[in-house]
Tab-separated table of C-alpha atoms and ligand atoms in Angstrom:
chain	number	residue	atom	x	y	z
A	1	MET	CA	-6.657	21.563	14.055
A	2	ALA	CA	-4.437	18.757	15.286
A	3	SER	CA	-0.694	18.838	15.813
A	4	PHE	CA	2.097	16.306	15.961
A	5	PHE	CA	4.794	15.726	18.497
A	6	PHE	CA	7.274	13.055	19.248
A	7	SER	CA	6.054	11.038	22.143
A	8	GLY	CA	7.893	9.195	24.860
A	9	SER	CA	5.153	9.445	27.472
A	10	SER	CA	1.472	8.715	27.547
A	11	SER	CA	0.634	11.399	30.079
A	12	ARG	CA	-1.800	13.919	28.641
A	13	ALA	CA	-0.310	16.778	30.700
A	14	ILE	CA	3.158	16.067	29.396
A	15	ARG	CA	1.680	15.693	25.928
A	16	GLN	CA	0.145	19.130	26.039
A	17	ALA	CA	3.347	20.652	27.406
A	18	HIS	CA	5.239	19.016	24.598
A	19	ALA	CA	2.730	20.305	22.102
A	20	SER	CA	3.193	23.907	23.116
A	21	LEU	CA	6.956	23.824	23.734
A	22	SER	CA	8.095	21.381	21.098
A	23	SER	CA	10.058	22.733	18.183
A	24	THR	CA	9.678	19.642	15.989
A	25	PRO	CA	9.526	20.537	12.304
A	26	ALA	CA	5.945	19.333	11.896
A	27	SER	CA	4.469	21.150	14.875
A	28	ALA	CA	6.427	24.268	13.927
A	29	LEU	CA	4.312	24.411	10.771
A	30	LEU	CA	1.142	24.995	12.745
A	31	PRO	CA	-0.214	28.108	14.392
A	32	ARG	CA	-0.110	27.371	18.145
A	33	ARG	CA	-3.457	29.017	18.891
A	34	GLN	CA	-5.383	26.499	16.853
A	35	ILE	CA	-3.973	23.426	18.573
A	36	VAL	CA	-6.760	21.466	20.156
A	37	ARG	CA	-5.359	17.982	20.068
A	38	SER	CA	-2.146	16.134	19.331
A	39	ILE	CA	-1.329	13.144	17.208
A	40	HIS	CA	1.496	11.219	18.846
A	41	ILE	CA	4.538	10.322	16.851
A	42	PHE	CA	6.317	7.271	18.187
A	43	ARG	CA	9.754	6.251	17.025
A	44	ASP	CA	10.316	3.589	19.662
A	45	VAL	CA	8.468	0.510	20.780
A	46	ALA	CA	8.386	0.945	24.581
A	47	PRO	CA	6.526	4.306	24.705
A	48	LEU	CA	4.070	3.131	22.087
A	49	ARG	CA	3.382	-0.015	24.107
A	50	SER	CA	2.714	1.862	27.326
A	51	HIS	CA	0.409	4.221	25.445
A	52	ARG	CA	-1.369	1.257	23.877
A	53	ARG	CA	-1.801	-0.339	27.305
A	54	ALA	CA	-3.424	2.836	28.622
A	55	LEU	CA	-5.859	2.806	25.697
A	56	LEU	CA	-6.727	-0.804	26.396
A	57	LEU	CA	-7.422	-0.059	30.061
A	58	ASP	CA	-9.551	2.857	28.937
A	59	GLY	CA	-11.670	0.522	26.783
A	60	GLN	CA	-10.594	2.066	23.445
A	61	SER	CA	-10.414	0.011	20.270
A	62	VAL	CA	-7.392	0.340	17.997
A	63	GLY	CA	-7.127	-0.029	14.214
A	64	LEU	CA	-3.702	-0.194	12.563
A	65	VAL	CA	-2.956	0.996	9.028
A	66	PRO	CA	0.542	-0.110	7.953
A	67	THR	CA	2.070	2.053	5.190
A	68	MET	CA	5.385	2.967	3.654
A	69	GLY	CA	4.433	6.633	3.575
A	70	ALA	CA	4.120	8.753	0.406
A	71	LEU	CA	0.478	8.815	1.362
A	72	HIS	CA	-2.259	9.241	-1.247
A	73	HIS	CA	-6.032	8.804	-1.331
A	74	GLY	CA	-5.674	5.013	-1.244
A	75	HIS	CA	-3.946	5.173	2.142
A	76	ILE	CA	-6.417	7.774	3.337
A	77	SER	CA	-9.330	5.477	2.501
A	78	LEU	CA	-7.749	2.833	4.743
A	79	VAL	CA	-7.479	5.316	7.612
A	80	ARG	CA	-11.100	6.331	7.080
A	81	ALA	CA	-12.172	2.678	7.185
A	82	ALA	CA	-10.182	2.210	10.400
A	83	ALA	CA	-11.729	5.318	11.984
A	84	ALA	CA	-15.211	4.084	11.084
A	85	GLU	CA	-14.892	1.040	13.320
A	86	ASN	CA	-12.240	1.878	15.929
A	87	SER	CA	-12.046	4.732	18.390
A	88	LYS	CA	-8.273	5.131	17.822
A	89	VAL	CA	-6.268	4.720	14.629
A	90	PHE	CA	-2.531	4.052	14.465
A	91	VAL	CA	-0.770	4.654	11.154
A	92	SER	CA	2.685	3.205	10.675
A	93	ILE	CA	5.075	4.817	8.212
A	94	TYR	CA	8.129	2.721	7.524
A	95	VAL	CA	9.888	1.883	4.256
A	96	ASN	CA	10.844	-1.694	4.977
A	97	PRO	CA	14.200	-2.664	3.459
A	98	THR	CA	13.705	-6.439	3.589
A	99	GLN	CA	10.921	-6.370	1.014
A	100	PHE	CA	13.153	-4.705	-1.572
A	101	GLY	CA	15.363	-7.119	-3.486
A	102	VAL	CA	19.074	-6.363	-3.703
A	103	HIS	CA	18.623	-5.056	-7.256
A	104	GLU	CA	15.499	-3.048	-6.468
A	105	ASP	CA	16.049	0.579	-5.710
A	106	LEU	CA	15.049	1.172	-2.121
A	107	ASP	CA	16.476	4.698	-2.242
A	108	SER	CA	14.195	5.798	-5.067
A	109	TYR	CA	11.062	4.983	-3.017
A	110	PRO	CA	9.320	8.373	-2.586
A	111	LYS	CA	9.576	9.871	0.914
A	112	THR	CA	7.197	12.718	1.727
A	113	TRP	CA	7.121	12.969	5.518
A	114	ASP	CA	5.794	16.542	5.804
A	115	SER	CA	3.042	15.982	3.272
A	116	ASP	CA	2.129	12.668	4.951
A	117	LEU	CA	1.711	14.331	8.335
A	118	HIS	CA	-0.215	17.186	6.801
A	119	GLN	CA	-2.684	14.815	5.147
A	120	LEU	CA	-3.188	12.870	8.356
A	121	GLN	CA	-3.735	16.057	10.268
A	122	GLN	CA	-6.344	17.287	7.782
A	123	LEU	CA	-8.108	13.945	7.862
A	124	ASP	CA	-8.097	13.951	11.656
A	125	ASP	CA	-9.765	17.382	11.669
A	126	GLU	CA	-12.436	15.997	9.392
A	127	LEU	CA	-12.921	12.890	11.522
A	128	ASN	CA	-13.268	15.138	14.549
A	129	LYS	CA	-16.105	17.044	12.899
A	130	ASP	CA	-17.830	13.815	11.892
A	131	GLY	CA	-17.573	12.444	15.429
A	132	LYS	CA	-15.742	9.354	14.180
A	133	GLY	CA	-12.696	7.526	15.573
A	134	ARG	CA	-9.557	9.642	15.561
A	135	ILE	CA	-5.975	9.296	14.422
A	136	GLU	CA	-4.190	8.663	17.683
A	137	ALA	CA	-0.639	7.974	16.613
A	138	VAL	CA	1.893	7.642	13.854
A	139	PHE	CA	4.512	4.966	14.351
A	140	ALA	CA	7.608	5.889	12.348
A	141	PRO	CA	10.394	3.633	13.592
A	142	THR	CA	14.018	3.609	12.506
A	143	THR	CA	15.450	0.455	10.956
A	144	LYS	CA	17.465	-0.172	14.116
A	145	VAL	CA	14.183	-0.273	16.052
A	146	MET	CA	12.535	-2.637	13.575
A	147	TYR	CA	15.558	-4.910	13.168
A	148	PRO	CA	17.103	-4.741	16.649
A	149	THR	CA	19.612	-7.598	16.570
A	150	LEU	CA	20.824	-7.964	12.980
A	151	PRO	CA	20.890	-5.558	10.057
A	152	PRO	CA	18.038	-6.181	7.595
A	153	ASP	CA	18.964	-8.712	4.917
A	154	SER	CA	17.308	-8.927	1.493
A	155	THR	CA	19.253	-11.888	0.220
A	156	LEU	CA	18.048	-15.471	0.022
A	157	PRO	CA	18.198	-17.466	2.234
A	158	GLY	CA	19.564	-14.500	4.199
A	159	VAL	CA	20.485	-14.005	7.831
A	160	GLY	CA	17.890	-12.892	10.351
A	161	SER	CA	14.457	-13.717	11.735
A	162	PHE	CA	11.896	-13.988	8.959
A	163	VAL	CA	8.291	-15.015	8.406
A	164	THR	CA	7.746	-17.064	5.248
A	165	ILE	CA	4.348	-18.005	3.927
A	166	THR	CA	4.576	-20.588	1.166
A	167	PRO	CA	3.570	-21.263	-1.522
A	168	ILE	CA	1.334	-18.162	-1.730
A	169	ALA	CA	4.343	-15.870	-1.476
A	170	SER	CA	6.141	-17.492	-4.423
A	171	VAL	CA	3.570	-16.983	-7.194
A	172	LEU	CA	2.607	-13.846	-9.186
A	173	GLU	CA	4.382	-10.877	-7.556
A	174	GLY	CA	6.566	-13.289	-5.606
A	175	LYS	CA	7.921	-14.830	-8.822
A	176	SER	CA	9.618	-11.671	-10.001
A	177	ARG	CA	10.253	-10.373	-6.459
A	178	PRO	CA	11.323	-13.447	-4.481
A	179	VAL	CA	12.045	-11.692	-1.165
A	180	PHE	CA	9.063	-9.359	-1.309
A	181	PHE	CA	6.457	-11.246	0.708
A	182	ARG	CA	8.988	-12.553	3.181
A	183	GLY	CA	9.815	-8.918	3.893
A	184	VAL	CA	6.141	-7.901	4.024
A	185	ALA	CA	5.124	-10.765	6.321
A	186	THR	CA	8.128	-10.156	8.577
A	187	VAL	CA	7.535	-6.436	8.976
A	188	CYS	CA	3.788	-6.892	9.458
A	189	MET	CA	4.393	-9.526	12.139
A	190	LYS	CA	6.615	-7.003	13.932
A	191	LEU	CA	4.025	-4.224	13.582
A	192	PHE	CA	1.191	-6.487	14.746
A	193	ASN	CA	3.225	-7.528	17.815
A	194	ILE	CA	4.091	-3.936	18.637
A	195	VAL	CA	0.678	-2.305	18.179
A	196	GLU	CA	-1.577	-5.243	19.107
A	197	ALA	CA	-4.410	-3.707	17.148
A	198	ASP	CA	-7.963	-4.997	17.303
A	199	ARG	CA	-8.139	-4.644	13.517
A	200	VAL	CA	-5.586	-4.144	10.758
A	201	TYR	CA	-6.357	-2.521	7.401
A	202	PHE	CA	-4.942	-3.429	3.997
A	203	GLY	CA	-5.803	-2.337	0.465
A	204	GLN	CA	-7.356	-4.623	-2.138
A	205	LYS	CA	-4.889	-2.977	-4.549
A	206	ASP	CA	-2.179	-5.341	-3.258
A	207	VAL	CA	-4.314	-8.445	-3.373
A	208	GLN	CA	-1.524	-10.953	-2.884
A	209	GLN	CA	-0.409	-9.061	0.206
A	210	THR	CA	-3.934	-9.384	1.627
A	211	VAL	CA	-3.898	-13.146	1.039
A	212	VAL	CA	-0.454	-13.508	2.655
A	213	ILE	CA	-1.469	-11.410	5.680
A	214	LYS	CA	-4.763	-13.259	6.179
A	215	ARG	CA	-2.911	-16.561	6.053
A	216	MET	CA	-0.239	-15.338	8.491
A	217	VAL	CA	-2.865	-14.105	10.972
A	218	GLN	CA	-4.683	-17.428	10.776
A	219	ASP	CA	-1.625	-19.684	10.965
A	220	PHE	CA	0.106	-17.794	13.781
A	221	HIS	CA	-3.095	-17.225	15.784
A	222	ILE	CA	-2.603	-13.475	15.780
A	223	ASP	CA	-5.395	-11.836	17.719
A	224	THR	CA	-6.499	-9.251	15.182
A	225	GLN	CA	-9.074	-8.941	12.423
A	226	VAL	CA	-7.898	-8.302	8.876
A	227	ARG	CA	-9.970	-5.801	6.924
A	228	ILE	CA	-9.614	-5.271	3.185
A	229	VAL	CA	-10.487	-1.880	1.701
A	230	PRO	CA	-11.414	-1.430	-2.011
A	231	THR	CA	-8.867	0.033	-4.444
A	232	GLU	CA	-8.902	3.819	-4.859
A	233	ARG	CA	-8.462	4.895	-8.452
A	234	GLU	CA	-7.723	8.047	-10.386
A	235	PRO	CA	-10.814	9.304	-12.271
A	236	ASP	CA	-9.418	7.629	-15.422
A	237	GLY	CA	-9.202	4.233	-13.680
A	238	LEU	CA	-5.486	4.023	-12.844
A	239	ALA	CA	-5.065	2.404	-9.435
A	240	MET	CA	-3.495	4.918	-7.062
A	241	SER	CA	0.031	4.091	-5.987
A	242	SER	CA	2.917	5.919	-4.346
A	243	ARG	CA	4.982	5.097	-7.420
A	244	ASN	CA	2.601	6.898	-9.807
A	245	VAL	CA	4.521	10.137	-9.175
A	246	TYR	CA	7.165	8.708	-11.514
A	247	LEU	CA	4.653	8.582	-14.376
A	248	GLY	CA	4.441	11.645	-16.585
A	249	GLU	CA	1.336	12.171	-18.661
A	250	ARG	CA	2.442	9.910	-21.532
A	251	ARG	CA	3.310	6.881	-19.412
A	252	HIS	CA	0.229	7.477	-17.241
A	253	ARG	CA	-2.017	7.397	-20.342
A	254	VAL	CA	-0.418	4.237	-21.723
A	255	GLY	CA	-0.261	2.617	-18.262
A	256	LEU	CA	-4.064	2.698	-18.179
A	257	VAL	CA	-3.857	-0.342	-20.433
A	258	LEU	CA	-3.622	-2.577	-17.360
A	259	SER	CA	-6.849	-1.470	-15.670
A	260	LYS	CA	-8.633	-1.420	-19.054
A	261	ALA	CA	-7.478	-4.958	-19.834
A	262	LEU	CA	-8.648	-6.277	-16.466
A	263	ARG	CA	-11.963	-4.446	-16.838
A	264	ALA	CA	-12.501	-6.060	-20.280
A	265	ALA	CA	-11.886	-9.506	-18.793
A	266	GLU	CA	-14.205	-8.739	-15.874
A	267	ASN	CA	-16.966	-7.797	-18.330
A	268	ALA	CA	-16.499	-11.145	-20.058
A	269	TYR	CA	-17.019	-12.911	-16.701
A	270	ASN	CA	-20.052	-10.761	-15.926
A	271	MET	CA	-21.491	-11.727	-19.315
A	272	GLY	CA	-21.361	-15.377	-18.261
A	273	ARG	CA	-17.945	-16.618	-19.405
A	274	THR	CA	-16.136	-18.843	-16.899
A	275	ASN	CA	-13.394	-20.404	-19.034
A	276	ARG	CA	-9.911	-19.054	-18.319
A	277	ASP	CA	-8.754	-18.705	-21.933
A	278	GLU	CA	-11.958	-17.009	-22.983
A	279	ILE	CA	-11.855	-14.514	-20.106
A	280	LEU	CA	-8.155	-13.711	-20.435
A	281	ALA	CA	-8.411	-13.330	-24.235
A	282	PHE	CA	-10.353	-10.111	-23.600
A	283	ALA	CA	-7.539	-8.746	-21.441
A	284	TRP	CA	-4.820	-9.765	-23.903
A	285	ASP	CA	-6.724	-8.189	-26.767
A	286	VAL	CA	-6.606	-4.770	-25.036
A	287	ILE	CA	-2.917	-5.233	-24.188
A	288	ASN	CA	-1.845	-6.410	-27.638
A	289	ARG	CA	-3.610	-3.535	-29.367
A	290	MET	CA	-1.973	-0.961	-27.126
A	291	SER	CA	1.407	-2.615	-27.478
A	292	MET	CA	1.215	-2.671	-31.282
A	293	GLU	CA	0.012	0.910	-31.371
A	294	GLN	CA	2.963	2.084	-29.286
A	295	GLU	CA	5.459	0.239	-31.441
A	296	THR	CA	4.288	2.037	-34.569
A	297	LEU	CA	4.661	5.493	-32.980
A	298	GLU	CA	7.739	7.742	-33.002
A	299	LYS	CA	10.026	7.671	-29.970
A	300	THR	CA	8.790	11.123	-28.986
A	301	GLU	CA	5.201	9.858	-28.891
A	302	ARG	CA	5.323	6.374	-27.501
A	303	ALA	CA	5.656	4.740	-24.112
A	304	LEU	CA	6.740	1.134	-24.237
A	305	PHE	CA	5.816	-1.420	-21.604
A	306	GLU	CA	6.398	-5.073	-20.792
A	307	VAL	CA	3.812	-7.419	-19.379
A	308	ASP	CA	4.965	-9.425	-16.382
A	309	TYR	CA	1.787	-11.482	-15.922
A	310	ILE	CA	-1.963	-11.520	-16.382
A	311	SER	CA	-3.551	-13.936	-13.960
A	312	LEU	CA	-6.870	-15.514	-13.168
A	313	ALA	CA	-6.542	-17.121	-9.766
A	314	ASP	CA	-8.371	-18.621	-6.831
A	315	PRO	CA	-9.226	-15.952	-4.221
A	316	ASP	CA	-7.786	-17.908	-1.262
A	317	THR	CA	-4.774	-19.735	-2.664
A	318	LEU	CA	-3.960	-17.562	-5.696
A	319	ALA	CA	-3.427	-20.770	-7.682
A	320	GLU	CA	-4.292	-20.239	-11.360
A	321	VAL	CA	-7.727	-21.561	-12.303
A	322	GLU	CA	-8.876	-23.107	-15.581
A	323	THR	CA	-12.532	-22.358	-14.894
A	324	VAL	CA	-14.050	-19.840	-12.522
A	325	ASP	CA	-16.402	-21.448	-10.050
A	326	PRO	CA	-19.068	-18.716	-9.738
A	327	ARG	CA	-19.677	-19.756	-6.110
A	328	ARG	CA	-16.047	-18.929	-5.239
A	329	GLY	CA	-15.323	-16.091	-7.641
A	330	ALA	CA	-11.706	-15.384	-8.632
A	331	ILE	CA	-9.032	-12.716	-8.743
A	332	LEU	CA	-8.094	-11.144	-12.054
A	333	SER	CA	-4.720	-9.471	-11.672
A	334	GLY	CA	-1.810	-8.217	-13.673
A	335	ALA	CA	1.542	-6.467	-13.573
A	336	ILE	CA	3.243	-4.418	-16.259
A	337	LYS	CA	6.503	-2.520	-16.342
A	338	MET	CA	6.425	0.941	-17.865
A	339	LEU	CA	9.823	1.404	-19.482
A	340	PRO	CA	11.645	4.742	-19.348
A	341	LEU	CA	10.649	7.190	-22.091
A	342	GLU	CA	13.060	6.974	-25.004
A	343	GLU	CA	12.756	10.612	-26.064
A	344	GLY	CA	10.922	13.604	-24.666
A	345	THR	CA	9.119	16.303	-26.613
A	346	GLY	CA	10.097	19.146	-24.296
A	347	ARG	CA	6.419	20.097	-24.075
A	348	GLU	CA	4.808	17.309	-22.086
A	349	LYS	CA	4.435	17.033	-18.320
A	350	LEU	CA	7.047	14.631	-17.001
A	351	GLY	CA	6.947	12.580	-13.822
A	352	LEU	CA	9.440	12.623	-10.986
A	353	GLY	CA	12.858	11.555	-12.312
A	354	GLU	CA	11.832	12.867	-15.771
A	355	ASP	CA	10.214	9.539	-16.702
A	356	LYS	CA	13.583	7.780	-16.697
A	357	VAL	CA	12.659	5.498	-13.795
A	358	PRO	CA	10.985	2.219	-14.836
A	359	VAL	CA	7.659	1.843	-13.013
A	360	ARG	CA	6.008	-1.445	-12.226
A	361	LEU	CA	2.224	-1.169	-12.132
A	362	ILE	CA	0.017	-3.771	-10.503
A	363	ASP	CA	-3.742	-3.974	-10.414
A	364	ASN	CA	-6.495	-6.492	-9.797
A	365	ILE	CA	-10.249	-6.936	-9.897
A	366	PRO	CA	-12.048	-9.480	-7.724
A	367	LEU	CA	-14.576	-11.443	-9.791
A	368	GLN	CA	-17.490	-11.624	-7.419
A	369	ALA	CA	-18.892	-14.912	-6.248
A	370	ILE	CA	-22.557	-15.194	-7.146
B	1	LIG	P1	2.123	0.974	0.775
B	1	LIG	O1	2.422	2.269	1.436
B	1	LIG	O2	2.248	1.013	-0.721
B	1	LIG	O3	2.831	-0.182	1.410
B	1	LIG	O4	0.587	0.707	1.021
B	1	LIG	C1	0.050	0.701	2.318
B	1	LIG	C2	-1.349	0.176	2.268
B	1	LIG	O5	-2.128	1.000	1.406
B	1	LIG	C3	-1.423	-1.244	1.688
B	1	LIG	O6	-2.371	-1.989	2.434
B	1	LIG	C4	-1.896	-1.007	0.289
B	1	LIG	O7	-2.608	-2.096	-0.265
B	1	LIG	C5	-2.821	0.183	0.497
B	1	LIG	N1	-3.028	0.871	-0.781
B	1	LIG	C6	-2.075	1.294	-1.653
B	1	LIG	N2	-2.654	1.822	-2.748
B	1	LIG	C7	-3.990	1.724	-2.573
B	1	LIG	C8	-5.125	2.090	-3.349
B	1	LIG	N3	-4.997	2.658	-4.551
B	1	LIG	N4	-6.351	1.837	-2.844
B	1	LIG	C9	-6.505	1.255	-1.620
B	1	LIG	N5	-5.477	0.890	-0.844
B	1	LIG	C10	-4.234	1.117	-1.302
């Protein structure tokens, strides 16, 4: 079994001493006898860098998985992908304030540090048995570390050092969340500079993020390879997301409308349709039916939602397409907002915050090039 400790040195001897003497909350959870290896926890840049340098000199390859914590199977699949092709995996856990707009609730973002570490530790045990790459470190910086000279600013144009990728960052998700991709690109640039990973891992779930990151890596000549990992879903098809904990059973069931709508449109493409209106009509049909059904139900039975967008876009530019070129494929994507429940029944399973928190769901399906 692995353990965690906060690391300021890359010396293995000091590491082991730390591991047995440390009284950090995470390591305190573990029986000392079973400790065979430690996962470093870095909060600062300098110790991480010197550790990274030692790995480089030792000929190890490093994969980085950036996350905001609240880890679920989607994140875990990224770590697995990283461990399959790198000897060492770094996972960053940082809820980045500059990607939350001033009216978006940064404080309500779920934070589950102990559970996150526990999941990583279990996965590392498994990787050890499989003889794969291992989880070497968690980078969990403070905001002062990530934004060393000026406090993070989420306003536009804002004060600070930012990375902007236009126009990709202004469409789809960027339309309703204008600072989002500036924040994402900025924090990823920082993480890439700090970790200097051979490969970085992102989920297909956030397709626009993958396009922004690929463009940033290309345009700024960042020496890393971007890997995209397929979306992990619940057995019923809902794309896994840290925010799903806010969905009780009723909103979860109704929220499935998004993945079902995209699936219907994908089937239309697979059956040979390439025209935008024809393909998207299948998605809208699923959405409109569900929407009408909910409106006829009692407040104690329904879950209302609003559609932000349903898109059919080019895979590289995310510009909307009128016709899908089967040699290029396309991205079908959508976003809906699950509104708070109007009235509970007292019997149903509620989500975190008793289903009073609005939840934005996003999902996408790549239409494969043939
Ligand atoms: P987040 O913590 O939400 O910023 O996500 C961190 C990384 O996990 C991003 O690259 C996401 O795209 C990826 N991710 C989130 N949900 C999923 C999922 N259901 N399947 C695969 N990757 C995911």
